[in-house]
mmCIF file of C-alpha atoms in Angstrom:
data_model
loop_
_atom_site.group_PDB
_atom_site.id
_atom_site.type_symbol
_atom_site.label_atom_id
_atom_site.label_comp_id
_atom_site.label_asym_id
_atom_site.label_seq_id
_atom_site.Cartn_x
_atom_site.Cartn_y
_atom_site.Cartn_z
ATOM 1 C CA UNK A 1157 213.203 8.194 88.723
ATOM 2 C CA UNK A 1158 215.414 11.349 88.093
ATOM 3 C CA UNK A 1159 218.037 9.575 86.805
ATOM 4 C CA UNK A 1160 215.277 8.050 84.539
ATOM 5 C CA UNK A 1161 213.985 11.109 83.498
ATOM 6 C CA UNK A 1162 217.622 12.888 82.540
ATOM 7 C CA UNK A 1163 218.277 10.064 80.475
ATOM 8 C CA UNK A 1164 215.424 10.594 78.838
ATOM 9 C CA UNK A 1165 215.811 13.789 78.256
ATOM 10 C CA UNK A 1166 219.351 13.212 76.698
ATOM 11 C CA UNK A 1167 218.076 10.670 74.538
ATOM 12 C CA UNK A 1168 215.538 12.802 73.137
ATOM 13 C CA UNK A 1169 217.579 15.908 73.172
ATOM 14 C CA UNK A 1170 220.356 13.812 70.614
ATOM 15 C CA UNK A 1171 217.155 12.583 68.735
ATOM 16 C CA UNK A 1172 216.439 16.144 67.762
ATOM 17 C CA UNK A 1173 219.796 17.040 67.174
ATOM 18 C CA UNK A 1174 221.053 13.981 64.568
ATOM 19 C CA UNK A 1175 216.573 15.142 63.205
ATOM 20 C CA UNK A 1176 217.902 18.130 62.683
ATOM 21 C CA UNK A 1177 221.321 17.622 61.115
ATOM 22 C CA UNK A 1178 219.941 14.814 58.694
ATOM 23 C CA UNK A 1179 217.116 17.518 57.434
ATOM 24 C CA UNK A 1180 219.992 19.848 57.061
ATOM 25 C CA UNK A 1181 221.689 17.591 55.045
ATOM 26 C CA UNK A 1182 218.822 16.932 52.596
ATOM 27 C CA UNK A 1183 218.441 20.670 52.246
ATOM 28 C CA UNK A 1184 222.235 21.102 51.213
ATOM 29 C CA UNK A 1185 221.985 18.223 49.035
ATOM 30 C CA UNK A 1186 218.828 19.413 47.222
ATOM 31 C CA UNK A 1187 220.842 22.911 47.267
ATOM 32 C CA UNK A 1188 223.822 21.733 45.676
ATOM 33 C CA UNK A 1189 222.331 19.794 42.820
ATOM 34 C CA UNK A 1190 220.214 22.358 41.757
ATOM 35 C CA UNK A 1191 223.058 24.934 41.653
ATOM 36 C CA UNK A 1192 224.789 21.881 40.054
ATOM 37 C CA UNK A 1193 221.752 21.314 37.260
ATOM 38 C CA UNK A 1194 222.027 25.764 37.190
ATOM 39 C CA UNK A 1195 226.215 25.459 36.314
ATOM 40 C CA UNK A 1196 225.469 22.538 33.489
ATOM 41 C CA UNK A 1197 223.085 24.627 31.561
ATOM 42 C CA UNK A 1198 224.955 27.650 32.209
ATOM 43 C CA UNK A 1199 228.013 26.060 30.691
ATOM 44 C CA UNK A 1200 225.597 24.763 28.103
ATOM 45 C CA UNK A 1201 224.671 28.286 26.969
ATOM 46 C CA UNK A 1202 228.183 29.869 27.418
ATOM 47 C CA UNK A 1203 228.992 26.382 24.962
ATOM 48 C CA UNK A 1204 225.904 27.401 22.387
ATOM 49 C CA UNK A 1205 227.154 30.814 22.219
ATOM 50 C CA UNK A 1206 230.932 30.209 21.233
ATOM 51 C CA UNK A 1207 229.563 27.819 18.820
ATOM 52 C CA UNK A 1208 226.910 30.342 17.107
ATOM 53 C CA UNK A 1209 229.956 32.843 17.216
ATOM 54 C CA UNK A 1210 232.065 30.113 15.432
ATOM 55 C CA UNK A 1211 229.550 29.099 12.888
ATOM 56 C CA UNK A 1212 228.671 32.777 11.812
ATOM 57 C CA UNK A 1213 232.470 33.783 11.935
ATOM 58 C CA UNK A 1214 233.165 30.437 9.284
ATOM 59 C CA UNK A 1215 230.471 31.422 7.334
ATOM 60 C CA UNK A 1216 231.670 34.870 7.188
ATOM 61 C CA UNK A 1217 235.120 33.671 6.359
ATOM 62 C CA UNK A 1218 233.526 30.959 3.797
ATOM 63 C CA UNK A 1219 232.032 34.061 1.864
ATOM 64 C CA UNK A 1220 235.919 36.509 1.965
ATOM 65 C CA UNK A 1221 237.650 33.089 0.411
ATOM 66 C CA UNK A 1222 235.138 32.638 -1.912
ATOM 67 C CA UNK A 1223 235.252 35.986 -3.400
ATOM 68 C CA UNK A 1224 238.906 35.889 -2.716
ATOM 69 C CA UNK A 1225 239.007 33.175 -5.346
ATOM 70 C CA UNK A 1226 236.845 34.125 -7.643
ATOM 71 C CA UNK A 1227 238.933 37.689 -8.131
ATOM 72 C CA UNK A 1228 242.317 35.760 -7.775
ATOM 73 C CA UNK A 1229 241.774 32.367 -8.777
ATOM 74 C CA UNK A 1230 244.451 31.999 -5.847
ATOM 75 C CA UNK A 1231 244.212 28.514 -4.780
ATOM 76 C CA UNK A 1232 245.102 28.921 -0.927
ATOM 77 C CA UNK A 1233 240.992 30.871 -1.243
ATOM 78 C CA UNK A 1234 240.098 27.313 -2.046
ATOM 79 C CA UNK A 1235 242.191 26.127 1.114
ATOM 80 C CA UNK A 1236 240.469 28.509 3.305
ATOM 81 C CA UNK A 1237 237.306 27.762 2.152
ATOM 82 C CA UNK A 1238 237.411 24.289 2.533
ATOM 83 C CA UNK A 1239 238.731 24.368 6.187
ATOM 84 C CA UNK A 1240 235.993 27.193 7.105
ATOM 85 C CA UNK A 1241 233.629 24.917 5.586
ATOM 86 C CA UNK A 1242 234.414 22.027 8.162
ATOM 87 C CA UNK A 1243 234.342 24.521 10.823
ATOM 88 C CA UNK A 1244 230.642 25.720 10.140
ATOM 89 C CA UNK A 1245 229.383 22.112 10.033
ATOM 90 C CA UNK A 1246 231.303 20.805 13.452
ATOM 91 C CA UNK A 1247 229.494 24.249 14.805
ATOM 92 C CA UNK A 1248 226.988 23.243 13.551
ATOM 93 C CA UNK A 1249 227.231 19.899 14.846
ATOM 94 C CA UNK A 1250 227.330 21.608 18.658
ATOM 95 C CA UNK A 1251 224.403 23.769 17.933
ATOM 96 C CA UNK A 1252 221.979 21.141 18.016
ATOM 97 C CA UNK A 1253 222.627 19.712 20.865
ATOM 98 C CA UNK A 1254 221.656 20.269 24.789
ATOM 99 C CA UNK A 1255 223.567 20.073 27.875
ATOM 100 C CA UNK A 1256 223.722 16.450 28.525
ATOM 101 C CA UNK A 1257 224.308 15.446 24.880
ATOM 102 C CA UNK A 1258 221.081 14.919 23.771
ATOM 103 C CA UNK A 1259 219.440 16.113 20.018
ATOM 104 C CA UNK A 1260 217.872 19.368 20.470
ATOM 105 C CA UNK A 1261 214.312 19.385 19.773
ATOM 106 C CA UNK A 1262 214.128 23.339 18.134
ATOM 107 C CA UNK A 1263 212.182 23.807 14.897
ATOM 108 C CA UNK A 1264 215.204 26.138 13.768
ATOM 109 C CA UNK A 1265 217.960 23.458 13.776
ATOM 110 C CA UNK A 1266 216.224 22.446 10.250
ATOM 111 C CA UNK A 1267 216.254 25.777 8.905
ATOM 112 C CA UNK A 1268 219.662 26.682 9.962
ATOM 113 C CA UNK A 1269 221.320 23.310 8.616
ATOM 114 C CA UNK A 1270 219.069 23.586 5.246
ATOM 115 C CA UNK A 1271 219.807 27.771 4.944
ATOM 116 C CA UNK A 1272 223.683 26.321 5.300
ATOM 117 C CA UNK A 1273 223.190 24.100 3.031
ATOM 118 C CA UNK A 1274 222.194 26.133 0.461
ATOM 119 C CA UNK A 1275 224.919 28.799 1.044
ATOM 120 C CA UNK A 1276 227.655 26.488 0.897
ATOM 121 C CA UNK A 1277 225.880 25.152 -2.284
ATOM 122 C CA UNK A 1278 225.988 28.700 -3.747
ATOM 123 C CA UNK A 1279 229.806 29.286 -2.465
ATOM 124 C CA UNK A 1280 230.838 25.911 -3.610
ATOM 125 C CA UNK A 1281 230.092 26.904 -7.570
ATOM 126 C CA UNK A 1282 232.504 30.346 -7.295
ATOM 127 C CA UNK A 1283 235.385 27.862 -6.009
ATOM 128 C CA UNK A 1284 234.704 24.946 -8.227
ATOM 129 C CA UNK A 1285 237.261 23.807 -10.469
ATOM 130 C CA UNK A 1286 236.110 23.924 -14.008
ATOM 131 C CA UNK A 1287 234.530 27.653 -12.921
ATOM 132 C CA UNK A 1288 237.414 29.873 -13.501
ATOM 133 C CA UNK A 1289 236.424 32.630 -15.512
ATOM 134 C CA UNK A 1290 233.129 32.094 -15.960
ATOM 135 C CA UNK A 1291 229.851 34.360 -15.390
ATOM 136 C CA UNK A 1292 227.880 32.529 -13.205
ATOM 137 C CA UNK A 1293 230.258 32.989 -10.545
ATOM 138 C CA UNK A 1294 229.099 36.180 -9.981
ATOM 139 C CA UNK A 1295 225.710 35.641 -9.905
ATOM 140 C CA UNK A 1296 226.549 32.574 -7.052
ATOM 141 C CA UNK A 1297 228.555 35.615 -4.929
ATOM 142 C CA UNK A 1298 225.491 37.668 -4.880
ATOM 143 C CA UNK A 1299 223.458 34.778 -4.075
ATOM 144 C CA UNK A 1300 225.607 34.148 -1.187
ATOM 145 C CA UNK A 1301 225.600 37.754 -0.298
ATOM 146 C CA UNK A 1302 222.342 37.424 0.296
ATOM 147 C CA UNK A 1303 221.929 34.369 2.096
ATOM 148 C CA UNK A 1304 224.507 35.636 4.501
ATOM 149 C CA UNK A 1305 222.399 38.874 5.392
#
């Protein structure tokens, strides 16, 4: 009956032991898929933030090339503008979405792609071609001045 009752004992002490490393396992599991979930938005923000950094830098740029051409009537201004203008809107483009690709539901997207739209609007009548010289261009600058601020 000893030998009955060792075995026993062994059998239940290994129970507890593959009990205990299974819930150990679910706990480290459940551990590293939140931290994973934690890294994904993380990178999500760090992702939003070059992007916001991008899109006001373009815009920024947008509004120097603009004026640029509207003192110079340098062409390359028109260049510039042009390729900050694609930069904004593929910023843009990043902006509204969130970590796993999907469309981002904030009420600002809206405003921020309609406010842009409006600013390039204003910005593309100082570098137009048949605008060279005239007075409105001025008028579309300080517009665009204040659309930027």
């Amino acid at each position: 009956m000893n030998t009955k009752s060792f075995r026993t004992k062994w059998a239940l002490g290994i129970l507890v032991l593959v009990a205990a490393f299974i819930a150990s396992q679910l706990a480290y599991r459940n551990s590293i898929t939140r931290l994973y979930d934690h890294l994904v938005v993380a990178a999500h923000i760090t992702e939003q933030m070059h992007a916001s950094e991008k899109f006001h830098s373009a815009m920024h740029l947008m509004l120097i090339a603009a004026t640029g051409y509207a003192e110079t009537g340098n062409d390359a201004f028109r260049t510039e503008f042009a390729q900050q203008k694609e930069v904004a809107r593929a910023s843009l483009v990043t902006l509204a979405t969130q970590p796993h690709g999907e469309s981002a539901p904030t009420p600002d997207a809206g405003d921020i792609e309609k406010n842009f739209a409006s600013y390039s609007q204003a910005l593309d009548g100082v570098v137009a071609d048949g605008n060279r010289g005239n007075g409105s261009k001025g008028r579309a600058l300080a517009r665009s001045h204040e659309l930027f601020d």
